[in-house]
Amino acid sequence: MKEDQVLPMEIDTTLRVIILVGLLIGLSLLIYFELRYMRRRRNPKIDMQLVKDEAYNSIVTAKAVAKVLNERKRDISKAERLIFKAENAYSRGEYNNSKQLALEAKRELERSKVSEEETEENTFDKILSKRSDADQGEEEMENKTLFEEEKRLPENYLQSKFMIKNVERELERAVSAGKNAGNAMEFLEGARRHFDSGNYTEALKLACRADRCFTYTDTGFIDGMKVAKKDDAAGTEVTEENNEEATVEDSIIEESVMEAVKETICIECGSFVEEDDVFCGKCGSKVVKERKCPKCGALASEDDRFCRKCGTQLA
């Protein structure tokens, strides 16, 4: 009896195991078919959604870059046409085509951006080149400044003013030394009157003659007259007019005055400056001085170490 009772129980257990294994096999087959066939049917939809999103993002990015470049006045007409085509393709559901057109538009915008940067660099180089040329020409302009200022002033204005000031200083030293400077005083007063009336050429001539009262006394020239040496026996003086020679002397002095004025008078306010002054003590303007070769007299810039004309080493 006992053996008969055990046998049905064993049969029930085996059946349960078989049923369980069958269920597992069926579930595995279901999962297999689900993954193999059903997923294959869903993939196109998922892929299409991804392409749609990528196309949309590409169009938005291209339009943003185009807007920035358009504000910079760049020529982006070709890229705009591509963006327009990409939007139309997107609206028709042609997402792959739309994506490709948007990407091509982005590449075109990148080329335009690179072109802009190169243009900016070229512009910057041109500006630097112009600045370099300006620096090189600045010294030449400084050399021309005095000449241009003189053209705006009346003829012989600076020269006559310089000579009058110079004679005044010489006259003070002569009076301090107890010398008779009557002739120089007369010429100086005449030069002042002509200067105040605006006749600067005549003022310069009289100032030059007053200057010769101090400069040429030892050689016998006083006030445009050639003075003979005193005769020890007679103790008398004999003078004869020599206006032609005086005129020559005037022209020589005027030329020297022209050079001296450039170094001793401020071209802005006309006040006198010292030889080593860099700025005018009255108006603060920079004192323009010409640098010349000591051998040939050719003009030289501040950076020159040798004369451009004769090769002499400059101090």
mmCIF file of C-alpha atoms in Angstrom:
data_model
loop_
_atom_site.group_PDB
_atom_site.id
_atom_site.type_symbol
_atom_site.label_atom_id
_atom_site.label_comp_id
_atom_site.label_asym_id
_atom_site.label_seq_id
_atom_site.Cartn_x
_atom_site.Cartn_y
_atom_site.Cartn_z
ATOM 1 C CA MET A 1 0.000 0.000 0.000
ATOM 2 C CA LYS A 2 2.702 2.350 0.852
ATOM 3 C CA GLU A 3 4.451 1.973 -2.492
ATOM 4 C CA ASP A 4 1.175 2.710 -4.335
ATOM 5 C CA GLN A 5 0.809 6.010 -2.434
ATOM 6 C CA VAL A 6 4.374 7.176 -3.197
ATOM 7 C CA LEU A 7 4.120 6.661 -6.944
ATOM 8 C CA PRO A 8 1.364 9.233 -7.637
ATOM 9 C CA MET A 9 3.207 11.872 -5.612
ATOM 10 C CA GLU A 10 6.347 11.417 -7.714
ATOM 11 C CA ILE A 11 4.278 11.687 -10.898
ATOM 12 C CA ASP A 12 2.763 14.977 -9.717
ATOM 13 C CA THR A 13 6.224 16.461 -9.020
ATOM 14 C CA THR A 14 7.584 15.428 -12.439
ATOM 15 C CA LEU A 15 4.576 16.943 -14.143
ATOM 16 C CA ARG A 16 5.008 20.195 -12.326
ATOM 17 C CA VAL A 17 8.661 20.363 -13.379
ATOM 18 C CA ILE A 18 7.760 19.657 -17.004
ATOM 19 C CA ILE A 19 5.082 22.355 -16.960
ATOM 20 C CA LEU A 20 7.483 24.854 -15.413
ATOM 21 C CA VAL A 21 10.186 24.125 -17.990
ATOM 22 C CA GLY A 22 7.645 24.467 -20.780
ATOM 23 C CA LEU A 23 6.540 27.850 -19.468
ATOM 24 C CA LEU A 24 10.163 29.057 -19.308
ATOM 25 C CA ILE A 25 10.808 27.867 -22.861
ATOM 26 C CA GLY A 26 7.634 29.574 -24.108
ATOM 27 C CA LEU A 27 8.538 32.840 -22.343
ATOM 28 C CA SER A 28 12.030 32.726 -23.825
ATOM 29 C CA LEU A 29 10.619 32.214 -27.316
ATOM 30 C CA LEU A 30 8.221 35.126 -26.793
ATOM 31 C CA ILE A 31 11.017 37.426 -25.697
ATOM 32 C CA TYR A 32 13.143 36.301 -28.618
ATOM 33 C CA PHE A 33 10.460 37.023 -31.191
ATOM 34 C CA GLU A 34 9.682 40.327 -29.487
ATOM 35 C CA LEU A 35 13.235 41.505 -29.656
ATOM 36 C CA ARG A 36 13.889 40.170 -33.138
ATOM 37 C CA TYR A 37 10.781 41.169 -35.063
ATOM 38 C CA MET A 38 8.789 43.741 -33.131
ATOM 39 C CA ARG A 39 11.794 45.931 -32.395
ATOM 40 C CA ARG A 40 12.783 45.825 -36.041
ATOM 41 C CA ARG A 41 9.406 47.318 -36.928
ATOM 42 C CA ARG A 42 9.784 50.118 -34.354
ATOM 43 C CA ASN A 43 13.403 51.175 -35.277
ATOM 44 C CA PRO A 44 12.511 53.306 -38.338
ATOM 45 C CA LYS A 45 10.217 55.480 -36.247
ATOM 46 C CA ILE A 46 12.846 55.995 -33.577
ATOM 47 C CA ASP A 47 15.564 56.734 -36.119
ATOM 48 C CA MET A 48 13.302 59.151 -37.935
ATOM 49 C CA GLN A 49 12.640 61.052 -34.717
ATOM 50 C CA LEU A 50 16.354 61.296 -34.034
ATOM 51 C CA VAL A 51 17.051 62.609 -37.532
ATOM 52 C CA LYS A 52 14.179 65.076 -37.145
ATOM 53 C CA ASP A 53 15.651 66.423 -33.904
ATOM 54 C CA GLU A 54 19.134 66.710 -35.416
ATOM 55 C CA ALA A 55 17.783 68.525 -38.447
ATOM 56 C CA TYR A 56 15.891 70.983 -36.234
ATOM 57 C CA ASN A 57 18.946 71.660 -34.055
ATOM 58 C CA SER A 58 21.155 72.185 -37.125
ATOM 59 C CA ILE A 59 18.710 74.698 -38.614
ATOM 60 C CA VAL A 60 18.443 76.645 -35.339
ATOM 61 C CA THR A 61 22.238 76.757 -34.951
ATOM 62 C CA ALA A 62 22.785 77.891 -38.543
ATOM 63 C CA LYS A 63 20.179 80.656 -38.199
ATOM 64 C CA ALA A 64 21.806 81.939 -34.969
ATOM 65 C CA VAL A 65 25.272 82.137 -36.566
ATOM 66 C CA ALA A 66 23.795 83.774 -39.676
ATOM 67 C CA LYS A 67 22.135 86.443 -37.548
ATOM 68 C CA VAL A 68 25.432 87.373 -35.850
ATOM 69 C CA LEU A 69 27.328 87.563 -39.129
ATOM 70 C CA ASN A 70 24.537 89.552 -40.742
ATOM 71 C CA GLU A 71 24.804 92.138 -37.950
ATOM 72 C CA ARG A 72 28.501 92.428 -38.817
ATOM 73 C CA LYS A 73 27.542 93.292 -42.400
ATOM 74 C CA ARG A 74 28.977 90.048 -43.795
ATOM 75 C CA ASP A 75 27.824 88.582 -47.117
ATOM 76 C CA ILE A 76 25.926 85.407 -46.094
ATOM 77 C CA SER A 77 23.466 85.255 -48.998
ATOM 78 C CA LYS A 78 24.556 81.751 -50.001
ATOM 79 C CA ALA A 79 24.164 80.425 -46.459
ATOM 80 C CA GLU A 80 20.737 82.073 -46.147
ATOM 81 C CA ARG A 81 19.551 80.310 -49.288
ATOM 82 C CA LEU A 82 20.704 76.971 -47.884
ATOM 83 C CA ILE A 83 18.915 77.634 -44.595
ATOM 84 C CA PHE A 84 15.734 78.495 -46.482
ATOM 85 C CA LYS A 85 15.937 75.227 -48.411
ATOM 86 C CA ALA A 86 16.588 73.294 -45.179
ATOM 87 C CA GLU A 87 13.466 74.776 -43.559
ATOM 88 C CA ASN A 88 11.334 73.871 -46.578
ATOM 89 C CA ALA A 89 12.675 70.315 -46.560
ATOM 90 C CA TYR A 90 11.954 70.060 -42.834
ATOM 91 C CA SER A 91 8.374 71.217 -43.329
ATOM 92 C CA ARG A 92 7.910 68.537 -46.005
ATOM 93 C CA GLY A 93 9.195 65.839 -43.658
ATOM 94 C CA GLU A 94 12.479 65.372 -45.559
ATOM 95 C CA TYR A 95 14.538 65.410 -42.408
ATOM 96 C CA ASN A 96 17.694 63.819 -43.817
ATOM 97 C CA ASN A 97 17.799 66.329 -46.668
ATOM 98 C CA SER A 98 17.006 69.154 -44.264
ATOM 99 C CA LYS A 99 19.840 68.095 -41.970
ATOM 100 C CA GLN A 100 22.347 67.956 -44.826
ATOM 101 C CA LEU A 101 21.311 71.406 -46.102
ATOM 102 C CA ALA A 102 21.600 72.893 -42.605
ATOM 103 C CA LEU A 103 25.059 71.393 -42.118
ATOM 104 C CA GLU A 104 26.153 72.780 -45.496
ATOM 105 C CA ALA A 105 24.846 76.202 -44.472
ATOM 106 C CA LYS A 106 26.892 76.008 -41.252
ATOM 107 C CA ARG A 107 30.043 75.208 -43.235
ATOM 108 C CA GLU A 108 29.386 78.173 -45.510
ATOM 109 C CA LEU A 109 28.973 80.441 -42.484
ATOM 110 C CA GLU A 110 32.220 79.137 -40.997
ATOM 111 C CA ARG A 111 34.030 80.017 -44.236
ATOM 112 C CA SER A 112 32.522 83.478 -44.103
ATOM 113 C CA LYS A 113 33.635 83.863 -40.495
ATOM 114 C CA VAL A 114 37.198 82.819 -41.341
ATOM 115 C CA SER A 115 37.198 85.291 -44.228
ATOM 116 C CA GLU A 116 36.080 88.022 -41.837
ATOM 117 C CA GLU A 117 38.892 87.230 -39.383
ATOM 118 C CA GLU A 118 41.442 87.319 -42.195
ATOM 119 C CA THR A 119 40.049 90.656 -43.332
ATOM 120 C CA GLU A 120 40.312 92.009 -39.789
ATOM 121 C CA GLU A 121 43.919 90.805 -39.567
ATOM 122 C CA ASN A 122 44.724 92.416 -42.915
ATOM 123 C CA THR A 123 43.067 95.619 -41.750
ATOM 124 C CA PHE A 124 45.079 95.516 -38.529
ATOM 125 C CA ASP A 125 48.284 94.988 -40.497
ATOM 126 C CA LYS A 126 47.423 97.932 -42.710
ATOM 127 C CA ILE A 127 46.821 100.097 -39.655
ATOM 128 C CA LEU A 128 50.195 99.081 -38.210
ATOM 129 C CA SER A 129 51.834 99.805 -41.548
ATOM 130 C CA LYS A 130 50.210 103.219 -41.687
ATOM 131 C CA ARG A 131 51.338 103.942 -38.138
ATOM 132 C CA SER A 132 54.878 102.907 -39.028
ATOM 133 C CA ASP A 133 54.820 105.169 -42.060
ATOM 134 C CA ALA A 134 53.428 107.945 -39.894
ATOM 135 C CA ASP A 135 56.250 107.498 -37.377
ATOM 136 C CA GLN A 136 58.824 107.669 -40.153
ATOM 137 C CA GLY A 137 57.242 110.776 -41.583
ATOM 138 C CA GLU A 138 56.836 112.456 -38.212
ATOM 139 C CA GLU A 139 60.448 113.617 -38.137
ATOM 140 C CA GLU A 140 60.155 115.013 -41.630
ATOM 141 C CA MET A 141 57.008 116.841 -40.594
ATOM 142 C CA GLU A 142 58.829 118.327 -37.611
ATOM 143 C CA ASN A 143 61.502 119.645 -39.947
ATOM 144 C CA LYS A 144 58.788 121.277 -42.036
ATOM 145 C CA THR A 145 56.894 122.718 -39.086
ATOM 146 C CA LEU A 146 59.086 125.779 -38.674
ATOM 147 C CA PHE A 147 58.933 126.573 -42.380
ATOM 148 C CA GLU A 148 55.142 126.307 -42.380
ATOM 149 C CA GLU A 149 54.874 128.489 -39.299
ATOM 150 C CA GLU A 150 57.102 131.105 -40.914
ATOM 151 C CA LYS A 151 54.847 131.127 -43.973
ATOM 152 C CA ARG A 152 51.884 132.040 -41.784
ATOM 153 C CA LEU A 153 53.795 134.901 -40.078
ATOM 154 C CA PRO A 154 54.584 138.207 -41.819
ATOM 155 C CA GLU A 155 57.851 138.301 -43.734
ATOM 156 C CA ASN A 156 60.906 138.978 -41.556
ATOM 157 C CA TYR A 157 58.778 139.084 -38.394
ATOM 158 C CA LEU A 158 60.774 136.507 -36.457
ATOM 159 C CA GLN A 159 64.098 137.701 -37.837
ATOM 160 C CA SER A 160 63.539 141.349 -36.906
ATOM 161 C CA LYS A 161 62.237 140.424 -33.465
ATOM 162 C CA PHE A 162 65.257 138.252 -32.847
ATOM 163 C CA MET A 163 67.727 140.954 -33.936
ATOM 164 C CA ILE A 164 66.025 143.632 -31.829
ATOM 165 C CA LYS A 165 66.224 141.414 -28.742
ATOM 166 C CA ASN A 166 69.834 140.585 -29.514
ATOM 167 C CA VAL A 167 70.789 144.262 -29.915
ATOM 168 C CA GLU A 168 69.019 145.108 -26.655
ATOM 169 C CA ARG A 169 71.167 142.562 -24.809
ATOM 170 C CA GLU A 170 74.335 143.817 -26.475
ATOM 171 C CA LEU A 171 73.360 147.388 -25.634
ATOM 172 C CA GLU A 172 72.861 146.533 -21.973
ATOM 173 C CA ARG A 173 76.324 144.957 -21.824
ATOM 174 C CA ALA A 174 77.884 147.956 -23.572
ATOM 175 C CA VAL A 175 76.255 150.421 -21.168
ATOM 176 C CA SER A 176 77.298 148.304 -18.194
ATOM 177 C CA ALA A 177 80.875 148.372 -19.511
ATOM 178 C CA GLY A 178 80.754 152.190 -19.837
ATOM 179 C CA LYS A 179 81.023 152.199 -23.637
ATOM 180 C CA ASN A 180 79.438 154.807 -25.883
ATOM 181 C CA ALA A 181 76.604 153.134 -27.783
ATOM 182 C CA GLY A 182 74.822 156.185 -29.165
ATOM 183 C CA ASN A 183 74.806 155.008 -32.786
ATOM 184 C CA ALA A 184 73.486 151.602 -31.840
ATOM 185 C CA MET A 185 70.770 153.246 -29.735
ATOM 186 C CA GLU A 186 69.599 155.353 -32.687
ATOM 187 C CA PHE A 187 69.379 152.383 -35.010
ATOM 188 C CA LEU A 188 67.639 150.341 -32.303
ATOM 189 C CA GLU A 189 64.983 153.007 -31.772
ATOM 190 C CA GLY A 190 64.364 153.155 -35.515
ATOM 191 C CA ALA A 191 64.089 149.375 -35.679
ATOM 192 C CA ARG A 192 61.546 149.406 -32.861
ATOM 193 C CA ARG A 193 59.409 152.032 -34.582
ATOM 194 C CA HIS A 194 59.356 150.082 -37.846
ATOM 195 C CA PHE A 195 58.596 146.833 -35.992
ATOM 196 C CA ASP A 196 55.659 148.405 -34.132
ATOM 197 C CA SER A 197 54.286 149.780 -37.392
ATOM 198 C CA GLY A 198 54.516 146.376 -39.086
ATOM 199 C CA ASN A 199 57.439 147.177 -41.426
ATOM 200 C CA TYR A 200 59.485 144.162 -40.378
ATOM 201 C CA THR A 201 61.877 144.245 -43.331
ATOM 202 C CA GLU A 202 63.048 147.796 -42.512
ATOM 203 C CA ALA A 203 63.129 146.926 -38.816
ATOM 204 C CA LEU A 204 65.438 144.002 -39.608
ATOM 205 C CA LYS A 205 67.789 146.216 -41.644
ATOM 206 C CA LEU A 206 68.091 148.816 -38.874
ATOM 207 C CA ALA A 207 68.525 146.115 -36.228
ATOM 208 C CA CYS A 208 71.319 144.572 -38.312
ATOM 209 C CA ARG A 209 73.051 147.938 -38.552
ATOM 210 C CA ALA A 210 72.713 148.412 -34.813
ATOM 211 C CA ASP A 211 74.244 144.970 -34.319
ATOM 212 C CA ARG A 212 77.224 145.906 -36.501
ATOM 213 C CA CYS A 213 77.993 148.754 -34.100
ATOM 214 C CA PHE A 214 79.095 146.039 -31.691
ATOM 215 C CA THR A 215 80.287 143.367 -34.101
ATOM 216 C CA TYR A 216 82.376 145.314 -36.591
ATOM 217 C CA THR A 217 83.902 148.109 -34.516
ATOM 218 C CA ASP A 218 87.336 146.503 -34.605
ATOM 219 C CA THR A 219 87.321 146.326 -38.403
ATOM 220 C CA GLY A 220 86.322 149.930 -38.864
ATOM 221 C CA PHE A 221 82.597 149.552 -39.692
ATOM 222 C CA ILE A 222 80.170 151.725 -37.738
ATOM 223 C CA ASP A 223 76.549 152.365 -38.776
ATOM 224 C CA GLY A 224 77.099 151.341 -42.383
ATOM 225 C CA MET A 225 80.071 153.707 -42.774
ATOM 226 C CA LYS A 226 83.661 152.708 -43.400
ATOM 227 C CA VAL A 227 85.814 154.457 -40.776
ATOM 228 C CA ALA A 228 89.457 155.190 -41.410
ATOM 229 C CA LYS A 229 91.945 154.538 -38.631
ATOM 230 C CA LYS A 230 92.834 157.499 -36.456
ATOM 231 C CA ASP A 231 95.932 159.380 -37.543
ATOM 232 C CA ASP A 232 98.073 159.684 -34.463
ATOM 233 C CA ALA A 233 99.622 162.874 -35.780
ATOM 234 C CA ALA A 234 96.476 164.709 -36.866
ATOM 235 C CA GLY A 235 94.169 162.993 -34.439
ATOM 236 C CA THR A 236 91.300 163.280 -36.944
ATOM 237 C CA GLU A 237 88.825 160.747 -38.430
ATOM 238 C CA VAL A 238 87.953 160.509 -42.126
ATOM 239 C CA THR A 239 84.780 158.596 -43.098
ATOM 240 C CA GLU A 240 83.361 157.737 -46.489
ATOM 241 C CA GLU A 241 80.042 156.124 -47.363
ATOM 242 C CA ASN A 242 80.079 152.563 -48.460
ATOM 243 C CA ASN A 243 76.391 151.708 -48.810
ATOM 244 C CA GLU A 244 76.994 148.863 -51.247
ATOM 245 C CA GLU A 245 79.259 147.054 -48.832
ATOM 246 C CA ALA A 246 76.815 147.750 -46.011
ATOM 247 C CA THR A 247 74.016 146.178 -48.045
ATOM 248 C CA VAL A 248 76.133 143.067 -48.566
ATOM 249 C CA GLU A 249 76.783 142.932 -44.861
ATOM 250 C CA ASP A 250 73.041 143.285 -44.199
ATOM 251 C CA SER A 251 72.240 140.282 -46.412
ATOM 252 C CA ILE A 252 74.931 138.195 -44.744
ATOM 253 C CA ILE A 253 73.631 139.024 -41.306
ATOM 254 C CA GLU A 254 70.039 138.414 -42.364
ATOM 255 C CA GLU A 255 70.978 134.907 -43.504
ATOM 256 C CA SER A 256 72.693 134.185 -40.224
ATOM 257 C CA VAL A 257 69.720 135.603 -38.359
ATOM 258 C CA MET A 258 67.399 133.254 -40.288
ATOM 259 C CA GLU A 259 69.373 130.259 -38.974
ATOM 260 C CA ALA A 260 69.674 131.636 -35.444
ATOM 261 C CA VAL A 261 65.984 132.414 -35.158
ATOM 262 C CA LYS A 262 65.106 128.774 -35.776
ATOM 263 C CA GLU A 263 67.073 127.788 -32.690
ATOM 264 C CA THR A 264 66.179 130.653 -30.295
ATOM 265 C CA ILE A 265 62.524 131.651 -30.851
ATOM 266 C CA CYS A 266 59.402 129.609 -30.098
ATOM 267 C CA ILE A 267 57.375 129.244 -33.288
ATOM 268 C CA GLU A 268 54.112 129.249 -31.303
ATOM 269 C CA CYS A 269 54.388 132.411 -29.199
ATOM 270 C CA GLY A 270 57.587 134.050 -30.500
ATOM 271 C CA SER A 271 59.304 134.136 -27.097
ATOM 272 C CA PHE A 272 63.026 133.399 -26.792
ATOM 273 C CA VAL A 273 64.285 130.021 -25.642
ATOM 274 C CA GLU A 274 67.702 128.827 -24.554
ATOM 275 C CA GLU A 275 69.843 126.498 -26.665
ATOM 276 C CA ASP A 276 69.242 123.483 -24.427
ATOM 277 C CA ASP A 277 65.503 124.101 -23.861
ATOM 278 C CA VAL A 278 63.178 121.309 -24.963
ATOM 279 C CA PHE A 279 59.923 123.167 -24.262
ATOM 280 C CA CYS A 280 59.007 126.838 -24.361
ATOM 281 C CA GLY A 281 58.914 128.424 -20.910
ATOM 282 C CA LYS A 282 56.005 130.701 -21.864
ATOM 283 C CA CYS A 283 53.510 128.540 -23.755
ATOM 284 C CA GLY A 284 54.863 125.025 -23.114
ATOM 285 C CA SER A 285 55.173 124.129 -26.803
ATOM 286 C CA LYS A 286 57.938 121.760 -27.903
ATOM 287 C CA VAL A 287 60.960 123.604 -29.261
ATOM 288 C CA VAL A 288 61.651 122.490 -32.839
ATOM 289 C CA LYS A 289 65.361 122.268 -33.560
ATOM 290 C CA GLU A 290 67.100 121.240 -36.725
ATOM 291 C CA ARG A 291 69.906 118.732 -36.474
ATOM 292 C CA LYS A 292 72.602 119.331 -39.064
ATOM 293 C CA CYS A 293 75.786 117.651 -40.200
ATOM 294 C CA PRO A 294 78.787 119.631 -38.909
ATOM 295 C CA LYS A 295 80.670 118.969 -42.134
ATOM 296 C CA CYS A 296 78.226 119.561 -45.000
ATOM 297 C CA GLY A 297 75.296 121.167 -43.191
ATOM 298 C CA ALA A 298 72.733 118.603 -44.411
ATOM 299 C CA LEU A 299 69.643 118.080 -42.247
ATOM 300 C CA ALA A 300 69.562 114.931 -40.120
ATOM 301 C CA SER A 301 66.849 113.245 -38.092
ATOM 302 C CA GLU A 302 67.122 112.442 -34.387
ATOM 303 C CA ASP A 303 67.790 108.745 -35.082
ATOM 304 C CA ASP A 304 70.562 109.294 -37.635
ATOM 305 C CA ARG A 305 74.040 108.348 -36.458
ATOM 306 C CA PHE A 306 75.753 109.273 -39.716
ATOM 307 C CA CYS A 307 75.120 111.994 -42.244
ATOM 308 C CA ARG A 308 73.016 110.780 -45.179
ATOM 309 C CA LYS A 309 74.908 113.033 -47.562
ATOM 310 C CA CYS A 310 78.606 112.807 -46.676
ATOM 311 C CA GLY A 311 78.736 109.954 -44.141
ATOM 312 C CA THR A 312 80.167 112.004 -41.289
ATOM 313 C CA GLN A 313 79.472 110.579 -37.839
ATOM 314 C CA LEU A 314 76.973 112.746 -35.970
ATOM 315 C CA ALA A 315 77.252 113.638 -32.329
#
